[in-house]
């Protein structure tokens, strides 16, 4: 459910074009098409001439615990004066988590930065194939005071992390 531009960016022009054509051809043989965002829905409707169903890839508000940001932070042991960035999901290469760590590393080495890393906390919730590499990057660059990993947590707790955040790191 990606677009040809993404395929070409990831795999090069030739392979990207082949994958895009295979995607379009495969749509003729499906009973239903489901996607998670309106732009992709529109794209798939355009190339398939079929109705595309939209199911949001984000939890319903009714599932979120009824907590304020301060209550969520207290429950999770997050200091109230921090600016908190939270990522919740599978740790894999295409989510650009290594780039997030690299950006924090750059800020930590840039003496002219106006960002006080002591007031920043990045919380990465989840697990996946990239976990060890991310942890190594954080350890080797002495970023443990800024970036922390929780591992996989129950859904309600992951939603509590989102409530506690000032910014949710989401990459589509």
CSV table of C-alpha atoms in Angstrom, one decimal:
chain,number,residue,atom,x,y,z
A,1,UNK,CA,0.0,0.0,0.0
A,2,UNK,CA,2.8,2.4,-0.8
A,3,UNK,CA,3.2,4.6,-3.8
A,4,UNK,CA,5.4,4.2,-6.8
A,5,UNK,CA,7.6,7.1,-5.6
A,6,UNK,CA,8.3,5.3,-2.4
A,7,UNK,CA,9.1,2.1,-4.2
A,8,UNK,CA,11.6,3.9,-6.5
A,9,UNK,CA,13.1,5.7,-3.6
A,10,UNK,CA,13.7,2.5,-1.7
A,11,UNK,CA,14.6,0.1,-4.5
A,12,UNK,CA,15.8,2.3,-7.4
A,13,UNK,CA,13.9,3.3,-10.5
A,14,UNK,CA,13.8,0.0,-12.3
A,15,UNK,CA,12.8,-2.2,-9.4
A,16,UNK,CA,10.5,0.5,-8.1
A,17,UNK,CA,8.7,0.6,-11.4
A,18,UNK,CA,8.3,-3.2,-11.5
A,19,UNK,CA,6.9,-3.3,-8.0
A,20,UNK,CA,4.5,-0.5,-8.7
A,21,UNK,CA,3.2,-2.4,-11.8
A,22,UNK,CA,2.8,-5.6,-9.8
A,23,UNK,CA,0.9,-3.7,-7.1
A,24,UNK,CA,-1.5,-2.3,-9.8
A,25,UNK,CA,-1.9,-5.7,-11.4
A,26,UNK,CA,-2.6,-7.4,-8.1
A,27,UNK,CA,-5.5,-5.1,-7.4
A,28,UNK,CA,-7.5,-6.8,-10.2
A,29,UNK,CA,-7.6,-10.0,-8.2
A,30,UNK,CA,-8.7,-8.7,-4.8
A,31,UNK,CA,-12.2,-8.7,-3.3
A,32,UNK,CA,-11.6,-5.7,-1.1
A,33,UNK,CA,-9.0,-3.0,-0.6
A,34,UNK,CA,-8.3,-1.6,2.8
A,35,UNK,CA,-5.9,1.2,3.7
A,36,UNK,CA,-5.0,3.4,6.7
A,37,UNK,CA,-4.9,6.9,5.4
A,38,UNK,CA,-7.0,9.1,3.0
A,39,UNK,CA,-4.1,10.0,0.6
A,40,UNK,CA,-3.3,6.3,0.1
A,41,UNK,CA,-7.1,5.6,-0.2
A,42,UNK,CA,-7.4,8.2,-3.0
A,43,UNK,CA,-4.3,6.8,-4.7
A,44,UNK,CA,-5.5,3.2,-4.6
A,45,UNK,CA,-9.0,4.2,-5.8
A,46,UNK,CA,-7.4,6.0,-8.7
A,47,UNK,CA,-5.2,3.1,-9.9
A,48,UNK,CA,-7.8,0.4,-9.2
A,49,UNK,CA,-11.2,2.0,-10.1
A,50,UNK,CA,-12.5,0.2,-7.0
A,51,UNK,CA,-13.9,1.3,-3.7
A,52,UNK,CA,-11.2,1.5,-1.1
A,53,UNK,CA,-12.1,1.1,2.6
A,54,UNK,CA,-10.4,3.3,5.2
A,55,UNK,CA,-9.6,1.9,8.6
A,56,UNK,CA,-7.5,4.4,10.6
A,57,UNK,CA,-4.2,3.1,11.9
A,58,UNK,CA,-4.6,4.9,15.2
A,59,UNK,CA,-6.6,3.8,18.2
A,60,UNK,CA,-10.0,5.2,18.8
A,61,UNK,CA,-10.3,7.9,21.5
A,62,UNK,CA,-12.6,5.7,23.4
A,63,UNK,CA,-9.7,3.3,24.1
A,64,UNK,CA,-7.5,5.9,25.7
A,65,UNK,CA,-7.3,5.9,29.5
A,66,UNK,CA,-9.1,8.9,31.0
A,67,UNK,CA,-6.0,10.7,32.2
A,68,UNK,CA,-4.5,14.1,32.0
A,69,UNK,CA,-1.0,14.5,30.6
A,70,UNK,CA,0.3,15.2,34.2
A,71,UNK,CA,-1.5,12.1,35.6
A,72,UNK,CA,-0.1,9.9,32.7
A,73,UNK,CA,3.4,11.3,33.4
A,74,UNK,CA,3.2,10.6,37.1
A,75,UNK,CA,1.9,7.1,36.5
A,76,UNK,CA,4.8,6.4,34.0
A,77,UNK,CA,7.5,8.2,36.2
A,78,UNK,CA,8.1,11.0,33.6
A,79,UNK,CA,9.3,14.3,35.0
A,80,UNK,CA,6.7,17.0,34.4
A,81,UNK,CA,9.2,19.6,33.2
A,82,UNK,CA,10.6,17.6,30.3
A,83,UNK,CA,9.5,17.9,26.6
A,84,UNK,CA,8.6,14.4,25.8
A,85,UNK,CA,8.7,12.7,22.3
A,86,UNK,CA,7.1,9.3,22.2
A,87,UNK,CA,7.2,6.6,19.5
A,88,UNK,CA,4.9,3.6,19.9
A,89,UNK,CA,5.1,0.7,17.5
A,90,UNK,CA,7.4,-1.8,15.8
A,91,UNK,CA,11.1,-0.9,15.7
A,92,UNK,CA,12.0,-1.3,12.0
A,93,UNK,CA,14.2,0.4,9.5
A,94,UNK,CA,11.5,2.2,7.5
A,95,UNK,CA,10.2,4.2,10.5
A,96,UNK,CA,13.4,6.3,10.5
A,97,UNK,CA,14.2,5.7,14.2
A,98,UNK,CA,17.9,5.7,13.4
A,99,UNK,CA,17.5,9.1,11.9
A,100,UNK,CA,15.7,10.3,15.1
A,101,UNK,CA,18.6,9.0,17.2
A,102,UNK,CA,21.1,10.7,14.8
A,103,UNK,CA,19.3,14.0,15.1
A,104,UNK,CA,19.5,13.8,18.9
A,105,UNK,CA,23.2,12.8,18.6
A,106,UNK,CA,23.8,15.9,16.4
A,107,UNK,CA,22.1,18.1,19.0
A,108,UNK,CA,24.2,16.7,21.7
A,109,UNK,CA,27.4,17.5,19.9
A,110,UNK,CA,26.4,20.9,18.6
A,111,UNK,CA,27.5,23.4,21.3
A,112,UNK,CA,25.6,26.2,19.6
A,113,UNK,CA,22.3,24.3,19.9
A,114,UNK,CA,19.6,26.3,21.6
A,115,UNK,CA,17.9,23.0,22.7
A,116,UNK,CA,18.7,21.9,26.3
A,117,UNK,CA,18.9,18.1,26.1
A,118,UNK,CA,18.4,17.9,29.8
A,119,UNK,CA,14.8,19.1,29.2
A,120,UNK,CA,14.2,16.5,26.5
A,121,UNK,CA,13.1,12.9,26.8
A,122,UNK,CA,12.6,10.6,23.9
A,123,UNK,CA,10.7,7.4,24.8
A,124,UNK,CA,10.6,4.5,22.3
A,125,UNK,CA,7.9,2.0,23.1
A,126,UNK,CA,7.9,-1.3,21.4
A,127,UNK,CA,10.3,-3.9,20.0
A,128,UNK,CA,11.4,-5.2,16.7
A,129,UNK,CA,14.3,-6.0,14.4
A,130,UNK,CA,15.9,-2.6,15.0
A,131,UNK,CA,16.0,-2.7,18.8
A,132,UNK,CA,19.5,-3.9,19.3
A,133,UNK,CA,21.0,-1.5,16.7
A,134,UNK,CA,19.1,1.5,18.2
A,135,UNK,CA,20.2,0.6,21.8
A,136,UNK,CA,23.8,0.3,20.5
A,137,UNK,CA,23.6,3.7,18.9
A,138,UNK,CA,22.2,5.3,22.1
A,139,UNK,CA,24.8,3.6,24.3
A,140,UNK,CA,27.8,4.4,22.0
A,141,UNK,CA,26.7,8.1,21.8
A,142,UNK,CA,26.0,8.4,25.5
A,143,UNK,CA,22.4,9.4,24.9
A,144,UNK,CA,20.8,7.2,27.7
A,145,UNK,CA,19.8,10.3,29.6
A,146,UNK,CA,17.7,11.5,26.7
A,147,UNK,CA,16.5,8.4,24.9
A,148,UNK,CA,15.0,5.4,26.6
A,149,UNK,CA,13.4,2.1,25.5
A,150,UNK,CA,10.5,0.5,27.3
A,151,UNK,CA,10.2,-2.7,25.2
A,152,UNK,CA,6.8,-4.0,24.4
A,153,UNK,CA,4.0,-2.9,26.8
A,154,UNK,CA,0.3,-3.6,27.1
A,155,UNK,CA,-1.9,-1.5,24.8
A,156,UNK,CA,-3.4,0.6,27.6
A,157,UNK,CA,0.1,1.5,28.8
A,158,UNK,CA,1.2,2.4,25.3
A,159,UNK,CA,-1.8,4.7,25.1
A,160,UNK,CA,-0.8,6.2,28.4
A,161,UNK,CA,2.6,7.0,26.9
A,162,UNK,CA,0.9,8.8,24.0
A,163,UNK,CA,-1.2,10.9,26.5
A,164,UNK,CA,2.0,11.8,28.4
A,165,UNK,CA,3.8,13.0,25.3
A,166,UNK,CA,4.2,16.5,24.0
A,167,UNK,CA,4.9,15.1,20.5
A,168,UNK,CA,4.1,11.7,19.0
A,169,UNK,CA,6.7,10.5,16.5
A,170,UNK,CA,4.7,9.0,13.7
A,171,UNK,CA,6.0,8.3,10.3
A,172,UNK,CA,3.6,7.4,7.4
